[in-house]
PDB file of C-alpha atoms in Angstrom:
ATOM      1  CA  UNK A   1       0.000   0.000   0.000  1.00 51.00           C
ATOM      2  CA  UNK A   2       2.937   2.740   0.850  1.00 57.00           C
ATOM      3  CA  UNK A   3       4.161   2.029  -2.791  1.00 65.00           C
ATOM      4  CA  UNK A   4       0.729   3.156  -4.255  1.00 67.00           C
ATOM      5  CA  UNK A   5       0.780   6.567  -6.769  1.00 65.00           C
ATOM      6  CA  UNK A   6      -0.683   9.541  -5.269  1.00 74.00           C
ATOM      7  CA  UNK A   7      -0.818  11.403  -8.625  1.00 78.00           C
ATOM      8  CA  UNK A   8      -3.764   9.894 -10.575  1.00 76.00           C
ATOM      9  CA  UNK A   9      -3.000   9.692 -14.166  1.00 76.00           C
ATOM     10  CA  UNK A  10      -5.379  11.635 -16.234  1.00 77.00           C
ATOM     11  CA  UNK A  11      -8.174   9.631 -17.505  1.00 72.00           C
ATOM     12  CA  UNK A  12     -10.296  10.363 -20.420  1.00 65.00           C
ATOM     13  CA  UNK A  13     -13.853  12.112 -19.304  1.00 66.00           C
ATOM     14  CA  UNK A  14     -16.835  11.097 -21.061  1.00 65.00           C
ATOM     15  CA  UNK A  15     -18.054  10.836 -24.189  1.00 62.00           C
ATOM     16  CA  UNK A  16     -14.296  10.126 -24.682  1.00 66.00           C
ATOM     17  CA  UNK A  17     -14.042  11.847 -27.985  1.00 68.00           C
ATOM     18  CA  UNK A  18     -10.796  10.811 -28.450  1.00 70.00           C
ATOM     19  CA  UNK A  19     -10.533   6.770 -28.131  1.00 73.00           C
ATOM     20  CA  UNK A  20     -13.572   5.323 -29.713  1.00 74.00           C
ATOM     21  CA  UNK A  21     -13.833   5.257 -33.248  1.00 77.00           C
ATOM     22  CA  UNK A  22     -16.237   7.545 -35.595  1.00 76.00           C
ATOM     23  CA  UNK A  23     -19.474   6.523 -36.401  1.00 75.00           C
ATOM     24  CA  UNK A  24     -23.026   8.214 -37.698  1.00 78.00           C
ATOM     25  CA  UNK A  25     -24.620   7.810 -33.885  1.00 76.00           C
ATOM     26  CA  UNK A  26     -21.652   9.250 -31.995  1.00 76.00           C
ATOM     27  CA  UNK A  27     -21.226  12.051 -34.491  1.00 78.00           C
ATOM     28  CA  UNK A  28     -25.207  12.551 -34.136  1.00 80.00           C
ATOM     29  CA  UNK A  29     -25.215  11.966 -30.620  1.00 79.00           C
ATOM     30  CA  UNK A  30     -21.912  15.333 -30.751  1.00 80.00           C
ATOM     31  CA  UNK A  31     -24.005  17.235 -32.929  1.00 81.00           C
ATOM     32  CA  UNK A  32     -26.784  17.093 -30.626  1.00 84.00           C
ATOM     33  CA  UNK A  33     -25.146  17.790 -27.760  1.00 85.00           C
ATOM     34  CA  UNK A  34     -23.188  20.832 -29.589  1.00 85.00           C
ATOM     35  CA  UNK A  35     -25.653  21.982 -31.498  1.00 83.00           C
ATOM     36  CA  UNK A  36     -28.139  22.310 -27.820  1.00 87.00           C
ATOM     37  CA  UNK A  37     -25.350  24.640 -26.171  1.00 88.00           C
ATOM     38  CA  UNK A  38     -25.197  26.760 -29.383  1.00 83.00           C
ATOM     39  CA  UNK A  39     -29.100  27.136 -28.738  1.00 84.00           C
ATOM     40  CA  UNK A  40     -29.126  27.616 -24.882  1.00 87.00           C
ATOM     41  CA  UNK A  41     -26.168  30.389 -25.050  1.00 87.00           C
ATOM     42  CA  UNK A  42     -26.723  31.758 -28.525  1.00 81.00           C
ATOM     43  CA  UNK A  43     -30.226  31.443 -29.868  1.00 83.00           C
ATOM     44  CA  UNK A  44     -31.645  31.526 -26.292  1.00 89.00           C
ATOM     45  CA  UNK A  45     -30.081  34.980 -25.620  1.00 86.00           C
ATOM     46  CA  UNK A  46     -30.995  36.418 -28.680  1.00 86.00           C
ATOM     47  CA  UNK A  47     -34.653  35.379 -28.482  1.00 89.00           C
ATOM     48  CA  UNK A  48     -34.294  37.144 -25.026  1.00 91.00           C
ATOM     49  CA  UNK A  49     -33.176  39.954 -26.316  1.00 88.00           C
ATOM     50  CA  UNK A  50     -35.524  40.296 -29.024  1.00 90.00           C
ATOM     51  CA  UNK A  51     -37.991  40.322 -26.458  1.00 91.00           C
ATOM     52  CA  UNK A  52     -36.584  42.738 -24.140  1.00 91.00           C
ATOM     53  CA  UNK A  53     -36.004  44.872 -27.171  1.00 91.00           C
ATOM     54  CA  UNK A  54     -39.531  44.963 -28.131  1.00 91.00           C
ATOM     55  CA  UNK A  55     -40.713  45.773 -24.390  1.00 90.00           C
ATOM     56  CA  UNK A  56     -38.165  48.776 -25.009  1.00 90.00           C
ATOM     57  CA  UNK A  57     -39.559  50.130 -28.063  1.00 89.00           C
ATOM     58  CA  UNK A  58     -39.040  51.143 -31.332  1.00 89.00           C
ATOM     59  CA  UNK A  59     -35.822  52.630 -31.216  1.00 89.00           C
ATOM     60  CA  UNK A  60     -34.016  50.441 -29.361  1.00 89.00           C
ATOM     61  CA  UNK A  61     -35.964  47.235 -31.350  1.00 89.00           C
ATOM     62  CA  UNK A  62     -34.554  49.258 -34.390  1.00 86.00           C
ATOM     63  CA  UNK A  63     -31.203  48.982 -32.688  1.00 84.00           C
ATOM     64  CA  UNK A  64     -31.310  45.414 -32.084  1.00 85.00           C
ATOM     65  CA  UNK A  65     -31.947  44.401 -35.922  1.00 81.00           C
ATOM     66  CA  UNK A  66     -29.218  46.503 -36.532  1.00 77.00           C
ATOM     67  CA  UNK A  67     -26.840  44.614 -34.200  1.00 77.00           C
ATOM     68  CA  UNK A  68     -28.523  40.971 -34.544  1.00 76.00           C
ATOM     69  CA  UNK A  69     -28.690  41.739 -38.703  1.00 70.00           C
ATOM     70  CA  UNK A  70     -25.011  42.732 -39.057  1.00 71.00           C
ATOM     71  CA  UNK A  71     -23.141  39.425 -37.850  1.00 69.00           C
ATOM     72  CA  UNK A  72     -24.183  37.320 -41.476  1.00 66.00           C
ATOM     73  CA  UNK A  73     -22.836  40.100 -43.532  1.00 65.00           C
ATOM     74  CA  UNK A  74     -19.679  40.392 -41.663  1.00 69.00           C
ATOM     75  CA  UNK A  75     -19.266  37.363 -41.264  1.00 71.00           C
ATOM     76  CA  UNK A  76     -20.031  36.277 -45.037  1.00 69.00           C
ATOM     77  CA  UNK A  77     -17.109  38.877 -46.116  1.00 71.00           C
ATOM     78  CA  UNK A  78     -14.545  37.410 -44.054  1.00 74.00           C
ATOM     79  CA  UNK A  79     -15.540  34.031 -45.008  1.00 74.00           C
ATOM     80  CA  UNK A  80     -14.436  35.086 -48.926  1.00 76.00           C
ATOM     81  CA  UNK A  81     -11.444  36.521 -47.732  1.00 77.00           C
ATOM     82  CA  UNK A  82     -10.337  33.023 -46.093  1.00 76.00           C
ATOM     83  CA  UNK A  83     -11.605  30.910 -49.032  1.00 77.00           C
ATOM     84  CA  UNK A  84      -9.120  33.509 -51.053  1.00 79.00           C
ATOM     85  CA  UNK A  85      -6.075  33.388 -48.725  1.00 76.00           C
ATOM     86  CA  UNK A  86      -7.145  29.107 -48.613  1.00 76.00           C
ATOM     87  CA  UNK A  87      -5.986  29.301 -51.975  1.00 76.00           C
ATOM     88  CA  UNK A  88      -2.716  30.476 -51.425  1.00 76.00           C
ATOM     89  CA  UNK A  89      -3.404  34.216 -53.016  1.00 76.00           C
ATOM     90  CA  UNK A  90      -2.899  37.768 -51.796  1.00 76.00           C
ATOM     91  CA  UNK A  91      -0.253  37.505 -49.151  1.00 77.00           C
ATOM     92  CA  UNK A  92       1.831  40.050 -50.124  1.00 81.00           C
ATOM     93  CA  UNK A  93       1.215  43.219 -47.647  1.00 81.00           C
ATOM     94  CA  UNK A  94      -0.528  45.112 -49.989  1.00 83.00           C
ATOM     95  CA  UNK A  95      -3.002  42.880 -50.994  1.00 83.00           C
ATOM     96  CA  UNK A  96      -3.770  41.184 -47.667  1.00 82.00           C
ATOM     97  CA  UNK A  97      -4.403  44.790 -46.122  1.00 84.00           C
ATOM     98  CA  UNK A  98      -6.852  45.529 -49.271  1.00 84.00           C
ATOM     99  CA  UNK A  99      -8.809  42.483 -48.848  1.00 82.00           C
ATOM    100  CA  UNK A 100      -9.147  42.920 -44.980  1.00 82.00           C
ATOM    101  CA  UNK A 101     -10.448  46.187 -45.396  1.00 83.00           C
ATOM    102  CA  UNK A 102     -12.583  45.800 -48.384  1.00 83.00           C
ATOM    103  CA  UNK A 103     -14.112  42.631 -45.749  1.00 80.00           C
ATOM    104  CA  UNK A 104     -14.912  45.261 -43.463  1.00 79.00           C
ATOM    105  CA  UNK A 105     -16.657  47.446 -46.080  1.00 82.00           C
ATOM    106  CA  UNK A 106     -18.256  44.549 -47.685  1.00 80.00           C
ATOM    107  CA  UNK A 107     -20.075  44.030 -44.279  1.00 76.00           C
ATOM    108  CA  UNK A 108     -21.367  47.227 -44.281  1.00 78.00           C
ATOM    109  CA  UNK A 109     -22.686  47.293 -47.789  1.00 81.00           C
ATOM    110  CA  UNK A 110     -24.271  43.813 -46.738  1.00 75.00           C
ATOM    111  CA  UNK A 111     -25.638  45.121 -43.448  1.00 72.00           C
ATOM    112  CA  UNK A 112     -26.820  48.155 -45.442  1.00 77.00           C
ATOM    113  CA  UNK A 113     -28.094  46.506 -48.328  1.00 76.00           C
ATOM    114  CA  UNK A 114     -29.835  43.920 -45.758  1.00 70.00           C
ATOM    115  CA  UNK A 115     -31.982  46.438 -44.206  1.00 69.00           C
ATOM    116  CA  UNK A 116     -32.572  48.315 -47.416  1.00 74.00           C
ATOM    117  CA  UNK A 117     -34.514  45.035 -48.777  1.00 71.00           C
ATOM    118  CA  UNK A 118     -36.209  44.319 -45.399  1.00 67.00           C
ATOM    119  CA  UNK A 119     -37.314  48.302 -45.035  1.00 69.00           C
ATOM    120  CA  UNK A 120     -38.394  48.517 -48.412  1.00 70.00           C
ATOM    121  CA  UNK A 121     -41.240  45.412 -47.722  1.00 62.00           C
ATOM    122  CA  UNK A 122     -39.080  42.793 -48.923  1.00 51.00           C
ATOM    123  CA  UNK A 123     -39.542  40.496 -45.707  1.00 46.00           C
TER     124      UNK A 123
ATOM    125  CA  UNK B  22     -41.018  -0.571   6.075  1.00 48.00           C
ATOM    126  CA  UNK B  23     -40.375  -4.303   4.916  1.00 53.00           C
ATOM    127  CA  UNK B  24     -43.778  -5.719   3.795  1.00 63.00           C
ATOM    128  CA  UNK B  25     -44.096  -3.957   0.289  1.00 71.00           C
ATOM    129  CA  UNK B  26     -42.890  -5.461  -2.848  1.00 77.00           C
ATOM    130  CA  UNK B  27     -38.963  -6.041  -3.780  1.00 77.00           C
ATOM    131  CA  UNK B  28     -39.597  -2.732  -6.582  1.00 75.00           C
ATOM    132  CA  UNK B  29     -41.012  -0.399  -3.861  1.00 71.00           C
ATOM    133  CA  UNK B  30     -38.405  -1.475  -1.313  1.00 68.00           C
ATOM    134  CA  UNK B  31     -35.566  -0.131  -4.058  1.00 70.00           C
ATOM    135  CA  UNK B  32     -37.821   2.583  -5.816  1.00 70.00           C
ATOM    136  CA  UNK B  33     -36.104   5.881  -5.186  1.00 67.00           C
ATOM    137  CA  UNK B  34     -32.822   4.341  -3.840  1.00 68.00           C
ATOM    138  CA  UNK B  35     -30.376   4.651  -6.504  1.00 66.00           C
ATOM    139  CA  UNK B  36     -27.141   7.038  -6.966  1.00 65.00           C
ATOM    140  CA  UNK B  37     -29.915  10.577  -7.301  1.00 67.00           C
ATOM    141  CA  UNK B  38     -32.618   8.994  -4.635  1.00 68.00           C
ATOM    142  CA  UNK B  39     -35.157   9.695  -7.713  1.00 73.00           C
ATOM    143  CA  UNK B  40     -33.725  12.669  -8.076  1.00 76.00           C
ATOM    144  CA  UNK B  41     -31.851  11.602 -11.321  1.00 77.00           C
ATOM    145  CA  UNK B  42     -35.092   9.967 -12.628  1.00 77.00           C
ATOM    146  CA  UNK B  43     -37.262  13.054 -11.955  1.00 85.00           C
ATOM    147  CA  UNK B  44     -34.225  14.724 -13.920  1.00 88.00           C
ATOM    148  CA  UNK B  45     -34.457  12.525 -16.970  1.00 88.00           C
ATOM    149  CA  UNK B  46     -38.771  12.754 -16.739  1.00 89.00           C
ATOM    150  CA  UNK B  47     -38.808  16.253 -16.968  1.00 92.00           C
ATOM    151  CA  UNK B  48     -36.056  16.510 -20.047  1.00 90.00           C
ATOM    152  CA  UNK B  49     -38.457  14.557 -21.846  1.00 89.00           C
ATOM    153  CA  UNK B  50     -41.693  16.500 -20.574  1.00 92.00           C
ATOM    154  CA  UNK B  51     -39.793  20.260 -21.653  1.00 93.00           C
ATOM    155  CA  UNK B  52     -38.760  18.552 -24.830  1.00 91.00           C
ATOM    156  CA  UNK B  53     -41.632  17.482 -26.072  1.00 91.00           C
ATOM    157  CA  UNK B  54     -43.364  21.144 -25.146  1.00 93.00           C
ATOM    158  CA  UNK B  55     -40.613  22.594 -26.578  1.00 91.00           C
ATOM    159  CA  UNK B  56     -40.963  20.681 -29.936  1.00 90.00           C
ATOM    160  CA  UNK B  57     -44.544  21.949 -30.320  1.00 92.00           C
ATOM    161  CA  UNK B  58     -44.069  25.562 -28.894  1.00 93.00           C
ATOM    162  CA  UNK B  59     -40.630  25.742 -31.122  1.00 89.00           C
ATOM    163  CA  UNK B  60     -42.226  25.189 -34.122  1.00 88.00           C
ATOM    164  CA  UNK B  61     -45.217  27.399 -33.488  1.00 92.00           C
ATOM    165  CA  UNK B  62     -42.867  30.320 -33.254  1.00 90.00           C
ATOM    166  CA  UNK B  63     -41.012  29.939 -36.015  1.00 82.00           C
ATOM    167  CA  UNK B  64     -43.947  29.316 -38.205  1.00 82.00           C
ATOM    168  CA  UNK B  65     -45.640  32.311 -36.791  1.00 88.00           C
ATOM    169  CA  UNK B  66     -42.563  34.324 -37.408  1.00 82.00           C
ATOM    170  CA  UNK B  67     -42.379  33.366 -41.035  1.00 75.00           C
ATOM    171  CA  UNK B  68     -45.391  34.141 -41.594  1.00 81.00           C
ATOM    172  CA  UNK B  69     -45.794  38.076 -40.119  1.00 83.00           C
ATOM    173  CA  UNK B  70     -45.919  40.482 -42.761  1.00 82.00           C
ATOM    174  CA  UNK B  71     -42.934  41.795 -41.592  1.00 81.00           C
ATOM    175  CA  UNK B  72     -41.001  41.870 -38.574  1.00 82.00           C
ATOM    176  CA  UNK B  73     -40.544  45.975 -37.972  1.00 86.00           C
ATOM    177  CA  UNK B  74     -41.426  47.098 -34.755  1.00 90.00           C
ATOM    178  CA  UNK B  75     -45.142  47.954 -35.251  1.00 90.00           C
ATOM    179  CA  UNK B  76     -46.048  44.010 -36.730  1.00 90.00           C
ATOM    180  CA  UNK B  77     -44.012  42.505 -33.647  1.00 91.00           C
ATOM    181  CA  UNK B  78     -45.798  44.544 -30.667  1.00 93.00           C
ATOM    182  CA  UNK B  79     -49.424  43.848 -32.503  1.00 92.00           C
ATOM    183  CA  UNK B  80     -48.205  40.164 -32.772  1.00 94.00           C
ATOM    184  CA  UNK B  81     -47.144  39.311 -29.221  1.00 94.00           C
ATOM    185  CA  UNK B  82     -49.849  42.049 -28.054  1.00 93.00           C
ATOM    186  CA  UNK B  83     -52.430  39.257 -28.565  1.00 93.00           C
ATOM    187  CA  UNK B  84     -53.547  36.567 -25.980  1.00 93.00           C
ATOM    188  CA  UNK B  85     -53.340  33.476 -28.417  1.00 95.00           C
ATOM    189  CA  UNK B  86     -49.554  34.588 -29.074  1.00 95.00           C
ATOM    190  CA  UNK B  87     -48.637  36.136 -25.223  1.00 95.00           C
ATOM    191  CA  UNK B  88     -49.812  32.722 -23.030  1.00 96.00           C
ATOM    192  CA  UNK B  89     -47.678  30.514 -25.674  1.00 96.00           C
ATOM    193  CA  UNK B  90     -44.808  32.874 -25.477  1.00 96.00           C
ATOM    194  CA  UNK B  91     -44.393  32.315 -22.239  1.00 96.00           C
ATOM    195  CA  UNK B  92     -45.132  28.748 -21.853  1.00 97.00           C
ATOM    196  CA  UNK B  93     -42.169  28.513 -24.934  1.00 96.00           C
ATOM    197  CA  UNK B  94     -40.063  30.362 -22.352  1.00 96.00           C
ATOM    198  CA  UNK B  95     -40.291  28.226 -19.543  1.00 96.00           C
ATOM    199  CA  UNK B  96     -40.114  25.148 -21.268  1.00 95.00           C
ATOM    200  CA  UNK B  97     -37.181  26.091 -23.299  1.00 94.00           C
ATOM    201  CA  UNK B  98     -35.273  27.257 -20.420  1.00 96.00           C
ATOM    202  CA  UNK B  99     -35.779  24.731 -18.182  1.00 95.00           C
ATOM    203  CA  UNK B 100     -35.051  22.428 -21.131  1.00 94.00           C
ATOM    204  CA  UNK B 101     -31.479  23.348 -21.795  1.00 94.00           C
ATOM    205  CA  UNK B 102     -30.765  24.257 -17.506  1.00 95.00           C
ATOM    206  CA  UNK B 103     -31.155  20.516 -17.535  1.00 95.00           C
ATOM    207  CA  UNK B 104     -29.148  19.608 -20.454  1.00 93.00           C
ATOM    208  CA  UNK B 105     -26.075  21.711 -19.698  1.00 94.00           C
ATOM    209  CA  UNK B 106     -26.608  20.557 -16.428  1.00 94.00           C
ATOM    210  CA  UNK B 107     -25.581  17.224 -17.854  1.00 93.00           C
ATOM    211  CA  UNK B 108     -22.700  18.276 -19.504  1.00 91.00           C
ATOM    212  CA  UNK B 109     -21.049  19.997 -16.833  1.00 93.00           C
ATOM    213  CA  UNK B 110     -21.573  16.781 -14.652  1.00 92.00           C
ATOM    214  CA  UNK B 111     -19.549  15.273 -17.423  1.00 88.00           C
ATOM    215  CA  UNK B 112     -17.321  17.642 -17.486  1.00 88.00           C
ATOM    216  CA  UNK B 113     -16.595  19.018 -14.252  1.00 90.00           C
ATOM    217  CA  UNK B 114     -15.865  18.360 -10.688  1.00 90.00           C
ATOM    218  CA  UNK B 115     -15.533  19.518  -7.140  1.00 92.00           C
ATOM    219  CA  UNK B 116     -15.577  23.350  -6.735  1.00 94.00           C
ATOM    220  CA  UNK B 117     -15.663  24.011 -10.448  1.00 94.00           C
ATOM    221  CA  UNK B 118     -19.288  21.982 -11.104  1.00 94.00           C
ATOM    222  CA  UNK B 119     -20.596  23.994  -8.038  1.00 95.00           C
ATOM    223  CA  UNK B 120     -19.966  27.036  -9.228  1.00 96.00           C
ATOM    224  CA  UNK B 121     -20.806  26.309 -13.313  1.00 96.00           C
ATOM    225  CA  UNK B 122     -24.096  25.128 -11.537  1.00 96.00           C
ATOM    226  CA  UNK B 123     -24.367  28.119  -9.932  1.00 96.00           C
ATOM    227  CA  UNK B 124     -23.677  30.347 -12.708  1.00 96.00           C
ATOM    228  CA  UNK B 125     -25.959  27.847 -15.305  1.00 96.00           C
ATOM    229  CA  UNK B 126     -29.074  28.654 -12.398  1.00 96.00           C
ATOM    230  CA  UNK B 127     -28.283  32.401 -12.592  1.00 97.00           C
ATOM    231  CA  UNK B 128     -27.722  32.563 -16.388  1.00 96.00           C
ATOM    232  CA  UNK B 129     -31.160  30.681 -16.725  1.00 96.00           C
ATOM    233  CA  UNK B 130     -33.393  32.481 -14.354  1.00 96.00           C
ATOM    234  CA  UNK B 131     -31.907  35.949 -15.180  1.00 96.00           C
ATOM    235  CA  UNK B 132     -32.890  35.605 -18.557  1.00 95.00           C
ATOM    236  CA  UNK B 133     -36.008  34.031 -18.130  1.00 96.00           C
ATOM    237  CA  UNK B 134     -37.332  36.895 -15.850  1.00 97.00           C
ATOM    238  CA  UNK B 135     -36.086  39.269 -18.581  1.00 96.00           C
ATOM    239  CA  UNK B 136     -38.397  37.383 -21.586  1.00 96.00           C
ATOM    240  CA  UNK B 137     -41.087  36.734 -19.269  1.00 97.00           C
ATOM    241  CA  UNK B 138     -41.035  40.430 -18.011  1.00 96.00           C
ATOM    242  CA  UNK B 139     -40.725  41.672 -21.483  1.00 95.00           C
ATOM    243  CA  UNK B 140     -44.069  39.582 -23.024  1.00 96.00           C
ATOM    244  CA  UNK B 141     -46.145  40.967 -20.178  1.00 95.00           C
ATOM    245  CA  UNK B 142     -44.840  44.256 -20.903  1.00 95.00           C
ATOM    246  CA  UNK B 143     -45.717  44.038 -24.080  1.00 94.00           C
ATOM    247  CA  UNK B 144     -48.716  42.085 -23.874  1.00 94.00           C
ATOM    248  CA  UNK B 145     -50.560  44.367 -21.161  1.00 93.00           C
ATOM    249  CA  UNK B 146     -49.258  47.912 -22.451  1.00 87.00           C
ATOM    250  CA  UNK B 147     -51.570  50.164 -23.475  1.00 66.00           C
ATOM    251  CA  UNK B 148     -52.271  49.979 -26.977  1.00 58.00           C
ATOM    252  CA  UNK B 149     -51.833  53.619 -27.180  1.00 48.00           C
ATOM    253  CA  UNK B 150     -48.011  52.691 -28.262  1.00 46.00           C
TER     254      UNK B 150
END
């Protein structure tokens, strides 16, 4: 008994992502697991927030679709940018600094252009 | 007691004391009224005219769509409390799950007060707005 470790050795925690082999029901059983976080600390505070922001009224609603509404076009710009750069083009300084900044404008437009659609009836 | 059957003389004993099974039951119950309420939301969304300020207040401003609203809220909360409750038992221990529990039960009721508060503001304000 005196000879006996005192350190545990690490052991893998559950689901133990990293010793059992793929499969369709463990990646489905992940996705479910992932996707229900994404929804409790993502969707779930944005559907809270698009409540609180109608109880504030309409400026501040008008404020959240502006905040809420701007993530898909920034996030669609960088996206292009990376598929770009993926391919192995425009890392020379001047280039990469063009493309990062034309990202941020893109998002803009997007945002812009977004709102245009949905203010002029579209949605 | 000692006279009732071998299942009533175990019912409630295990590792939770029926605390784990009342756990699992009411996953199930808040999933299922989730499923329903879910998809009524989304449907309803989709289908307002538009979703400026003006069509949202007249949408939740209505009974039919305020009682729901809030039922959604509560089941959908206490939905995923329970199921990141599970994933932080699997995740973490001692000290740390305490105070992820903690912080899970204040993230969860904090924002549920603010939704619920914010449909009955809605809901019973004047329609002078």
């Amino acid at each position: 008994m005196a000879s006996r470790p005192t350190v545990q050795p690490a052991r893998p925690l559950s689901p133990h992502l990293t010793i059992w082999k793929w499969r369709v029901h463990m990646a489905v059983s992940i996705v479910h697991r992932v996707t229900g976080h994404a929804l409790a600390f993502g969707a779930v505070l944005i559907f809270a927030w698009w409540l609180a922001a109608l109880a504030s009224g309409p400026a501040y609603y008008r404020f959240f679709l502006d905040i809420v509404l701007s993530p898909f076009g920034a996030h669609m710009g960088s996206g292009i940018r990376h598929f770009i750069m993926d391919a192995g083009e425009g890392y020379d300084l001047v280039t990469s600094r063009r493309m990062a900044q034309a990202t941020f404008a893109f998002s803009i437009l997007a945002t812009a252009g977004l709102w245009a659609w949905i203010l002029a009836g579209g949605y | 007691m000692g006279n009732g059957t071998q299942l009533g003389r175990v019912r409630g004993l295990g590792a939770g004391g029926g605390a784990v099974v009342h756990h699992w039951w009411l996953q199930r119950v808040t999933a299922v009224g989730s499923l329903i309420l879910v998809l009524w939301f989304v449907f309803s969304l989709v289908r307002l005219p538009s979703l400026d300020y003006a069509s949202a207040v007249m949408w939740v401003r209505q009974p039919i769509v305020a009682v729901p609203l809030m039922l959604l809220i509560v089941s959908v909360f206490w939905h995923f409390r329970l199921g990141v409750q599970v994933m932080l038992e699997d995740y973490l221990h001692g000290s740390k799950r305490v105070i992820a529990m903690l912080a899970l039960n204040f993230y969860t009721c904090a924002l549920a007060a603010l939704a619920l508060f914010s449909v009955l503001k809605v809901a019973l304000s004047a329609a002078a707005g």
